[in-house]
Coordinates of C-alpha atoms in Angstrom, one line a residue:
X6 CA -31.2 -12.6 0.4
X7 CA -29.7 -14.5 3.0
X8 CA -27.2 -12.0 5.7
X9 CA -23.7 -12.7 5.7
X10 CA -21.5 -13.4 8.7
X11 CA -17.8 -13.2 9.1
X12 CA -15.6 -13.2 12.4
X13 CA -12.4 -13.2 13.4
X14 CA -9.3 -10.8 13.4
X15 CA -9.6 -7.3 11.4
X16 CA -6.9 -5.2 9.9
X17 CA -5.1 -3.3 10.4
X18 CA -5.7 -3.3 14.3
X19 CA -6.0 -7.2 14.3
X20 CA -8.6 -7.0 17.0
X21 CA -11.5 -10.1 17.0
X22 CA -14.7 -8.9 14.8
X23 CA -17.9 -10.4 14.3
X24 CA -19.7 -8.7 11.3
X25 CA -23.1 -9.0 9.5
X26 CA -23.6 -8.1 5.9
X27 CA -27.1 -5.6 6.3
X28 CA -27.9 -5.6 2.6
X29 CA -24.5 -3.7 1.6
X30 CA -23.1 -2.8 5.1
X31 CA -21.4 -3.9 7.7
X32 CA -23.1 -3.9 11.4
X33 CA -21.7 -5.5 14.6
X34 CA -25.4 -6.2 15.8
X35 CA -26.1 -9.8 15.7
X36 CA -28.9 -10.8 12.9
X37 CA -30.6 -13.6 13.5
X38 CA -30.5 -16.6 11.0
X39 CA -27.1 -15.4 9.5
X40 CA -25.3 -17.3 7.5
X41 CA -21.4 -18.0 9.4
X42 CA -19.9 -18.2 5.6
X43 CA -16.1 -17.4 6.9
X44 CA -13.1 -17.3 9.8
X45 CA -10.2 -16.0 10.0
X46 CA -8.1 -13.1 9.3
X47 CA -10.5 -10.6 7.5
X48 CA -9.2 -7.6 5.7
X49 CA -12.0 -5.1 4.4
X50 CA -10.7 -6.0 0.6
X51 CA -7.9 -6.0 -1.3
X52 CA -7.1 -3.1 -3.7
X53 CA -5.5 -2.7 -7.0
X54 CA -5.1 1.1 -7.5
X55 CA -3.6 0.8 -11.1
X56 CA -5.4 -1.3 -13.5
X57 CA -6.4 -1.5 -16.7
X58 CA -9.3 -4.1 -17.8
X59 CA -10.8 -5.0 -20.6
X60 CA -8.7 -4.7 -23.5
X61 CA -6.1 -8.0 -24.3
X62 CA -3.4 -5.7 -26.3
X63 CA -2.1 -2.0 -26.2
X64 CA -4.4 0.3 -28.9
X65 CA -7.1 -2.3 -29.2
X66 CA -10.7 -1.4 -28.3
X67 CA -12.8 -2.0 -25.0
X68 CA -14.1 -5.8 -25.3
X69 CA -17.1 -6.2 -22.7
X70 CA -15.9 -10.3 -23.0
X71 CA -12.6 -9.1 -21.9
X72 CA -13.7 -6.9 -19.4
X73 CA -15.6 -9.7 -17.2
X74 CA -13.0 -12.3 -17.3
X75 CA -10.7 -9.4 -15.9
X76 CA -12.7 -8.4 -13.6
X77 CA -13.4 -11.3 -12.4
X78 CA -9.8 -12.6 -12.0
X79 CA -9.6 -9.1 -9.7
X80 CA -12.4 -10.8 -7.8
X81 CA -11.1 -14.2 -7.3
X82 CA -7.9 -12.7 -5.7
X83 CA -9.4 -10.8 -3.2
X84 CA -10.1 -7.3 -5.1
X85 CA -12.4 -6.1 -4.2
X86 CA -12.1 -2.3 -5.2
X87 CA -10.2 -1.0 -8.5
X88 CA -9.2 2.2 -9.8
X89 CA -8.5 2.2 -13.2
X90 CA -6.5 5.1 -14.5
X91 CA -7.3 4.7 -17.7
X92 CA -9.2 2.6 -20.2
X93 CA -9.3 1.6 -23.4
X94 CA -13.2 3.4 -24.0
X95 CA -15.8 4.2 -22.2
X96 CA -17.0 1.1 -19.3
X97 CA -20.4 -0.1 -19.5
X98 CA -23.0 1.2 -16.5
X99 CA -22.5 -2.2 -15.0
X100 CA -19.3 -1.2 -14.7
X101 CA -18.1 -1.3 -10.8
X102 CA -21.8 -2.3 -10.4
X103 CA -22.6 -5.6 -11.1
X104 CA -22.3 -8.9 -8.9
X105 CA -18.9 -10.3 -11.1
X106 CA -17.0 -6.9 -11.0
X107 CA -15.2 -5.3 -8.2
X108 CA -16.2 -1.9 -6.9
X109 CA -14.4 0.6 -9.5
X110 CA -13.5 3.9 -10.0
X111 CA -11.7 5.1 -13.7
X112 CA -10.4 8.2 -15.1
X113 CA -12.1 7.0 -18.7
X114 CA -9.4 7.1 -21.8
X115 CA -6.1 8.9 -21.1
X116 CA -5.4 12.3 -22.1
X117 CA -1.8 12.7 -23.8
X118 CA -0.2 15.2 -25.6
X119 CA 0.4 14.6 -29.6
X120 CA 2.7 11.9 -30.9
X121 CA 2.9 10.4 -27.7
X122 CA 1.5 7.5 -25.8
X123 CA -0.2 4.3 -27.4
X124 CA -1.6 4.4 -30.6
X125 CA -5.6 4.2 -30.7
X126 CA -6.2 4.6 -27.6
X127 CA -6.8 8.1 -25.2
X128 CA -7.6 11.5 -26.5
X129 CA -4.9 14.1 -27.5
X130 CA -6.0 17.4 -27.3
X131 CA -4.0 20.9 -27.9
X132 CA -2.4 21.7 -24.9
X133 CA -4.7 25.0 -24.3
X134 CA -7.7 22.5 -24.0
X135 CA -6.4 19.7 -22.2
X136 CA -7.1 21.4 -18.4
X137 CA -10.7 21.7 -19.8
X138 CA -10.8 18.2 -21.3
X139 CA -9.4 16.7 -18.3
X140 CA -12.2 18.9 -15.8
X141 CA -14.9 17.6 -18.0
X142 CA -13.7 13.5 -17.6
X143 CA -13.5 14.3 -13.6
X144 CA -17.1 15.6 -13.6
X145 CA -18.3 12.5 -14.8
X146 CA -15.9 10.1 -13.2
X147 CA -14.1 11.5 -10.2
X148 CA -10.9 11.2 -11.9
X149 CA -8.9 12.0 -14.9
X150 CA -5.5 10.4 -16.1
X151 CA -2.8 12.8 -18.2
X152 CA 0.3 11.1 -19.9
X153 CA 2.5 14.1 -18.8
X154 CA 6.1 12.1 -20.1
X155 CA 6.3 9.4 -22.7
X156 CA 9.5 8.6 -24.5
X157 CA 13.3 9.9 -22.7
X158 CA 13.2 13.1 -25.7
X159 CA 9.6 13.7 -26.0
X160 CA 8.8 17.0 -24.5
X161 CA 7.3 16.7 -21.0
X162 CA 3.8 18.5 -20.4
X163 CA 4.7 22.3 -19.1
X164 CA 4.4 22.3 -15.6
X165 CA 1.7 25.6 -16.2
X166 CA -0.5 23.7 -18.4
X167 CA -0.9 20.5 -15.8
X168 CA -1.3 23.3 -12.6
X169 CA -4.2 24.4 -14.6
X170 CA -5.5 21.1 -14.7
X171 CA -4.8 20.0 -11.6
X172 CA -6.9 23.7 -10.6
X173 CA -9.8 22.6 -13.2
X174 CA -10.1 18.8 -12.1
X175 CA -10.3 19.9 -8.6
X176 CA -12.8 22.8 -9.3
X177 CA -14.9 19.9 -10.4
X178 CA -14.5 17.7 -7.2
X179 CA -12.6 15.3 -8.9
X180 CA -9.0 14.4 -9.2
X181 CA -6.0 14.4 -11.4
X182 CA -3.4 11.0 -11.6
X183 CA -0.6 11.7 -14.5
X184 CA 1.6 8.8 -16.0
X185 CA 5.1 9.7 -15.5
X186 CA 8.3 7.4 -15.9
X187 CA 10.7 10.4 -16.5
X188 CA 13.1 12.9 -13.9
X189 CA 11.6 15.9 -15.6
X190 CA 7.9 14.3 -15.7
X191 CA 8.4 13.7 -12.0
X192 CA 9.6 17.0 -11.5
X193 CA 6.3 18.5 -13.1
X194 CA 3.9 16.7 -11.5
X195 CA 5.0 17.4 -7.9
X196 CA 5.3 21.1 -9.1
X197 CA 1.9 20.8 -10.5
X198 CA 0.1 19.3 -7.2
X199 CA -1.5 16.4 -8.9
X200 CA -2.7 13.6 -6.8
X201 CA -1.3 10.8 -7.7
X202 CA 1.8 10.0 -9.8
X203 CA 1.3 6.7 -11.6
X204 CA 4.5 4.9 -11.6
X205 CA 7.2 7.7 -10.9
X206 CA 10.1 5.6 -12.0
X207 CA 13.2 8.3 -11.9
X208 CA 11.5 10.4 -9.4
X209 CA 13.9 12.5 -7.7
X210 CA 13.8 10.9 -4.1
X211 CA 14.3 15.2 -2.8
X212 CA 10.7 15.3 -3.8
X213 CA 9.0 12.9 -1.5
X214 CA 8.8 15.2 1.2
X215 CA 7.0 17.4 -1.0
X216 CA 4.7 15.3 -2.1
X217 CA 3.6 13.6 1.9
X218 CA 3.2 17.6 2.7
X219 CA 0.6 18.1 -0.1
X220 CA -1.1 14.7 0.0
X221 CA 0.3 13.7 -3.8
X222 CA 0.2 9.5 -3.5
X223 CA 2.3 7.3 -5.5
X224 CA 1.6 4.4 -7.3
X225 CA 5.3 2.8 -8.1
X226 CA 3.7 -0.5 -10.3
X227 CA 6.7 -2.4 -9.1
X228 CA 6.5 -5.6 -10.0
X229 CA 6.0 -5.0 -13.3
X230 CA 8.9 -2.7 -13.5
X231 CA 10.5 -4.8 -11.6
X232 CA 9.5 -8.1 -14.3
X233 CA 10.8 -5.6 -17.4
X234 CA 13.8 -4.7 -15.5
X235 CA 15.0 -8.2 -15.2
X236 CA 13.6 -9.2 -18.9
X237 CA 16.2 -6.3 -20.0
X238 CA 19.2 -7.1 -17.8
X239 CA 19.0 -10.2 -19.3
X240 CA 20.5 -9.5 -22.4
X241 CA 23.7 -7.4 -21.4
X242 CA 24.1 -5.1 -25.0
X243 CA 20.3 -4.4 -24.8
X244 CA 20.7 -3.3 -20.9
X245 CA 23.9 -0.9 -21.8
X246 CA 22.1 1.2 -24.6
X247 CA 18.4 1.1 -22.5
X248 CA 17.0 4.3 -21.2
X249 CA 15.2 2.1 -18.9
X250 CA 17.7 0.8 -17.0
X251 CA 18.5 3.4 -14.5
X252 CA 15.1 4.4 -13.7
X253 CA 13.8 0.9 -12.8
X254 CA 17.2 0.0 -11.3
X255 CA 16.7 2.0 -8.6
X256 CA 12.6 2.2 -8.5
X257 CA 12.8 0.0 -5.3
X258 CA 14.7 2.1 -2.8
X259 CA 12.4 5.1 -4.5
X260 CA 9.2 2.9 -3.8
X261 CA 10.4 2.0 0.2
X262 CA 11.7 5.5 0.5
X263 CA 8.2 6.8 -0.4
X264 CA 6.7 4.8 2.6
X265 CA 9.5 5.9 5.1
X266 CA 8.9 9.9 4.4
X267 CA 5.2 9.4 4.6
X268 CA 3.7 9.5 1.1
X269 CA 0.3 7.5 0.3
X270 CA 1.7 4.3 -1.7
X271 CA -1.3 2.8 -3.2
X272 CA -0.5 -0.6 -4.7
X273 CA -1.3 -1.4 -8.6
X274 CA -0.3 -3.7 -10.7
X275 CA -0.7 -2.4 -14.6
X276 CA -0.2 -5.9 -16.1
X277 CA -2.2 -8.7 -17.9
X278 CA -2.9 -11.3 -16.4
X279 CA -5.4 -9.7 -14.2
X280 CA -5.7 -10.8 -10.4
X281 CA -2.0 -10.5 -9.6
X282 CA -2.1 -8.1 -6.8
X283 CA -0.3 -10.5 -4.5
X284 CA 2.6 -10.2 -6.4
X285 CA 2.4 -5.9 -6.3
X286 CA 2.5 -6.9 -2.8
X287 CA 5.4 -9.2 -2.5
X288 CA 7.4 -6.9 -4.6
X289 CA 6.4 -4.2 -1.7
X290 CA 8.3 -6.1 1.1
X291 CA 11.4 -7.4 -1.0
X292 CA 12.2 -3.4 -1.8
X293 CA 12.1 -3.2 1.8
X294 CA 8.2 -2.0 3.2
X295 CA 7.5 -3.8 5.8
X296 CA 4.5 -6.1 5.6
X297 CA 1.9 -4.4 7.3
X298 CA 2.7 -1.1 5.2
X299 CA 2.5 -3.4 1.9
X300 CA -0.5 -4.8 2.3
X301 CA -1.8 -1.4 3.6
X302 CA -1.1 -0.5 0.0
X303 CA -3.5 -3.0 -0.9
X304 CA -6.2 -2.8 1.3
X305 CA -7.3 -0.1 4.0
X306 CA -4.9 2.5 3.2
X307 CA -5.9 2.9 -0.7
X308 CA -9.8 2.2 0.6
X309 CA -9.3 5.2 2.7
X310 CA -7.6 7.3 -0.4
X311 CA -10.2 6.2 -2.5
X312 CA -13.0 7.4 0.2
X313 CA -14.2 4.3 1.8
X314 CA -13.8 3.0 5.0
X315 CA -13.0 -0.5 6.7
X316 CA -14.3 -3.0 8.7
X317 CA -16.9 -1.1 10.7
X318 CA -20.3 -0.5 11.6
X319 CA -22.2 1.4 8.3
X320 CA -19.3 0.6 6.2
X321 CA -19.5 -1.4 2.6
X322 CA -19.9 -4.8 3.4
X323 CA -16.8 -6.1 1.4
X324 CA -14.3 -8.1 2.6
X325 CA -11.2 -10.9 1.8
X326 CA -10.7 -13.6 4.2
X327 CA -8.0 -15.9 4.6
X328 CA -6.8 -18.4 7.6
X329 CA -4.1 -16.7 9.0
X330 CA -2.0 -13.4 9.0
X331 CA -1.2 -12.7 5.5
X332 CA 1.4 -10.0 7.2
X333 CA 3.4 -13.3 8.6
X334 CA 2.7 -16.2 6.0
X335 CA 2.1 -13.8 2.5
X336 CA 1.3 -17.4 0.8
X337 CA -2.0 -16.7 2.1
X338 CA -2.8 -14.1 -0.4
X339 CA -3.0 -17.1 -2.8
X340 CA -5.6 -18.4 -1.5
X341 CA -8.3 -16.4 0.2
X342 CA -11.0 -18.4 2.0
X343 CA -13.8 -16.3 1.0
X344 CA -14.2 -13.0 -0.9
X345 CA -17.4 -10.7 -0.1
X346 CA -18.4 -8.1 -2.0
X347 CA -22.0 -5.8 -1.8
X348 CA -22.3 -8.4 1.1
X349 CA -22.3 -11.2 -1.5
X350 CA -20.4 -13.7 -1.5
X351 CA -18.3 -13.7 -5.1
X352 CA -15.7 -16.6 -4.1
X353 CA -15.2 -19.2 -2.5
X354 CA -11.7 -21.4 -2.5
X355 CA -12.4 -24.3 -4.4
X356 CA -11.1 -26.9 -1.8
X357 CA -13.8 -25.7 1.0
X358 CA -17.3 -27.5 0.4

């Protein structure tokens, strides 16, 4: 297999690189014979943190048809790393592995409480089993997702039964993300310790010191929100009687607060189509995170969460490269020169020969 070179300017530091793919790592020492397959501005590969592939409709059954085309629309927009916090069934082994799919982590199917969440999909166990059920997904995945709020009067997950998850799932090595769009759901999870709070729409903004002190990130989904808040507001009686309203109204400030008080904001876009991280990003910066933080979302900051690192020597040899500073002309993130993943090149923008 031929070795891959990139140069130019890595983030975040935006200092000049010149990089050779060694099978699946990065080294700076020159390899003879290398193929020179990009320049530019190189980022060690996009990131969506909150995804959900492979099923076309809410309830329906993992399709392994589905699965590729979404994964590789993550790949043609510069993903190059997805966690999926939960899934319709169990992936296949080529799952994260294979040439047209993006490096992946998942939490398998969700874990909710009765009555609640999407019908036929996720597992609902009694609430004395569910710390168990949710340790025995993280042993085999790293991570496991818990619907801890669903509906405004459903009854949020007692704050003692997630604590002993949150101490199961870490007893494993793994870790614990909860769904939560709800105050009180908010509330719980911070109390809890969990490590990542999917969404968090009505957070209480008191809690984000909290939450930078004891390392729980946040995964605010914005532009989705952001896409249902406006769908809602559009019809006036519908946006008087919606629960919704509030929450999502003021998800944005939440979301730019979150970055100013120092939590981990991981970028994640929960929406179909699949390969729309740009816009997670754009939504970023118009609720007011400055560029650099919102594509640090995106990129090396939710690589680093999710325990790899970035452009340097011994490092997976992924990358997303584009002509100039996506931080100054975001159009960029439209169309990325070349994408590398496993030191293979997956895409290449259809205009270059």
């Amino acid at each position: 297999m031929a070795v891959l070179r990139v140069r130019g300017f890595a983030l975040p530091e935006g200092e000049p690189v010149d990089l050779y793919a060694d099978g699946d790592r990065w080294t700076s020492d020159p390899v003879a014979g290398a193929e020179l397959v990009a320049e530019g501005w190189i980022l060690p590969g996009l990131v969506d943190a909150h995804t959900h592939p492979g099923a076309e409709t809410p309830g329906q059954p993992l399709d392994v048809a589905v699965l590729r085309e979404d994964l590789r629309a993550h790949l043609d927009s510069g993903v190059t790393l997805i966690r999926a916090p939960g899934l319709a069934g169990d992936p296949p082994d080529w799952f994260g592995q294979a040439d047209e799919s993006p490096r992946a982590v998942h939490a398998g199917p969700w874990i909710a409480q009765h009555g609640q969440f999407m019908e036929g999909w996720g597992r609902r166990p009694e609430l004395t089993d569910l710390p168990a059920v949710a340790a025995e997904q993280a042993a085999r995945t790293g991570w496991a997702k818990v619907v801890i709020d669903w509906r405004p009067d459903d009854d949020v997950m007692p704050v003692e039964v997630l604590r002993e998850a949150v101490t199961r799932v870490h007893a494993v090595g793994g870790r614990l993300a909860v769904h939560s769009q709800h105050a009180a759901g908010g509330l719980a999870a911070v109390e809890a310790g969990v490590d990542s709070v999917e969404h968090g729409m009505g957070l209480d903004p008191e809690l984000l010191p909290r939450m930078a002190e004891q390392g729980t990130a946040l995964t605010p989904t914005l532009s989705v929100i952001t896409a249902s808040l406006a769908q809602i507001t559009a019809d006036p009686e519908r946006a008087r009687n919606s629960w919704y309203v509030p929450g999502a109204s003021a998800h944005a400030r939440l979301t730019a607060a979150a970055v100013e008080a120092g939590v981990t904001v991981l970028a994640g876009t929960d929406s179909r189509p699949h390969g729309g991280i740009a816009h997670e990003i754009r939504a970023l910066v118009a609720a007011g995170v400055s560029p650099h933080e919102a594509l640090a979302a995106a990129s090396w900051t939710a690589r680093s969460y999710l325990g790899l690192p970035g452009l340097v020597d011994g490092a997976p040899a992924d990358a997303v490269v584009f002509d100039a500073d996506p931080r100054t002309d975001p159009s960029q993130l439209d169309k990325p020169r070349a994408v590398i993943v496993r030191g293979k090149r997956v895409h290449k923008r259809p205009d270059l020969r």
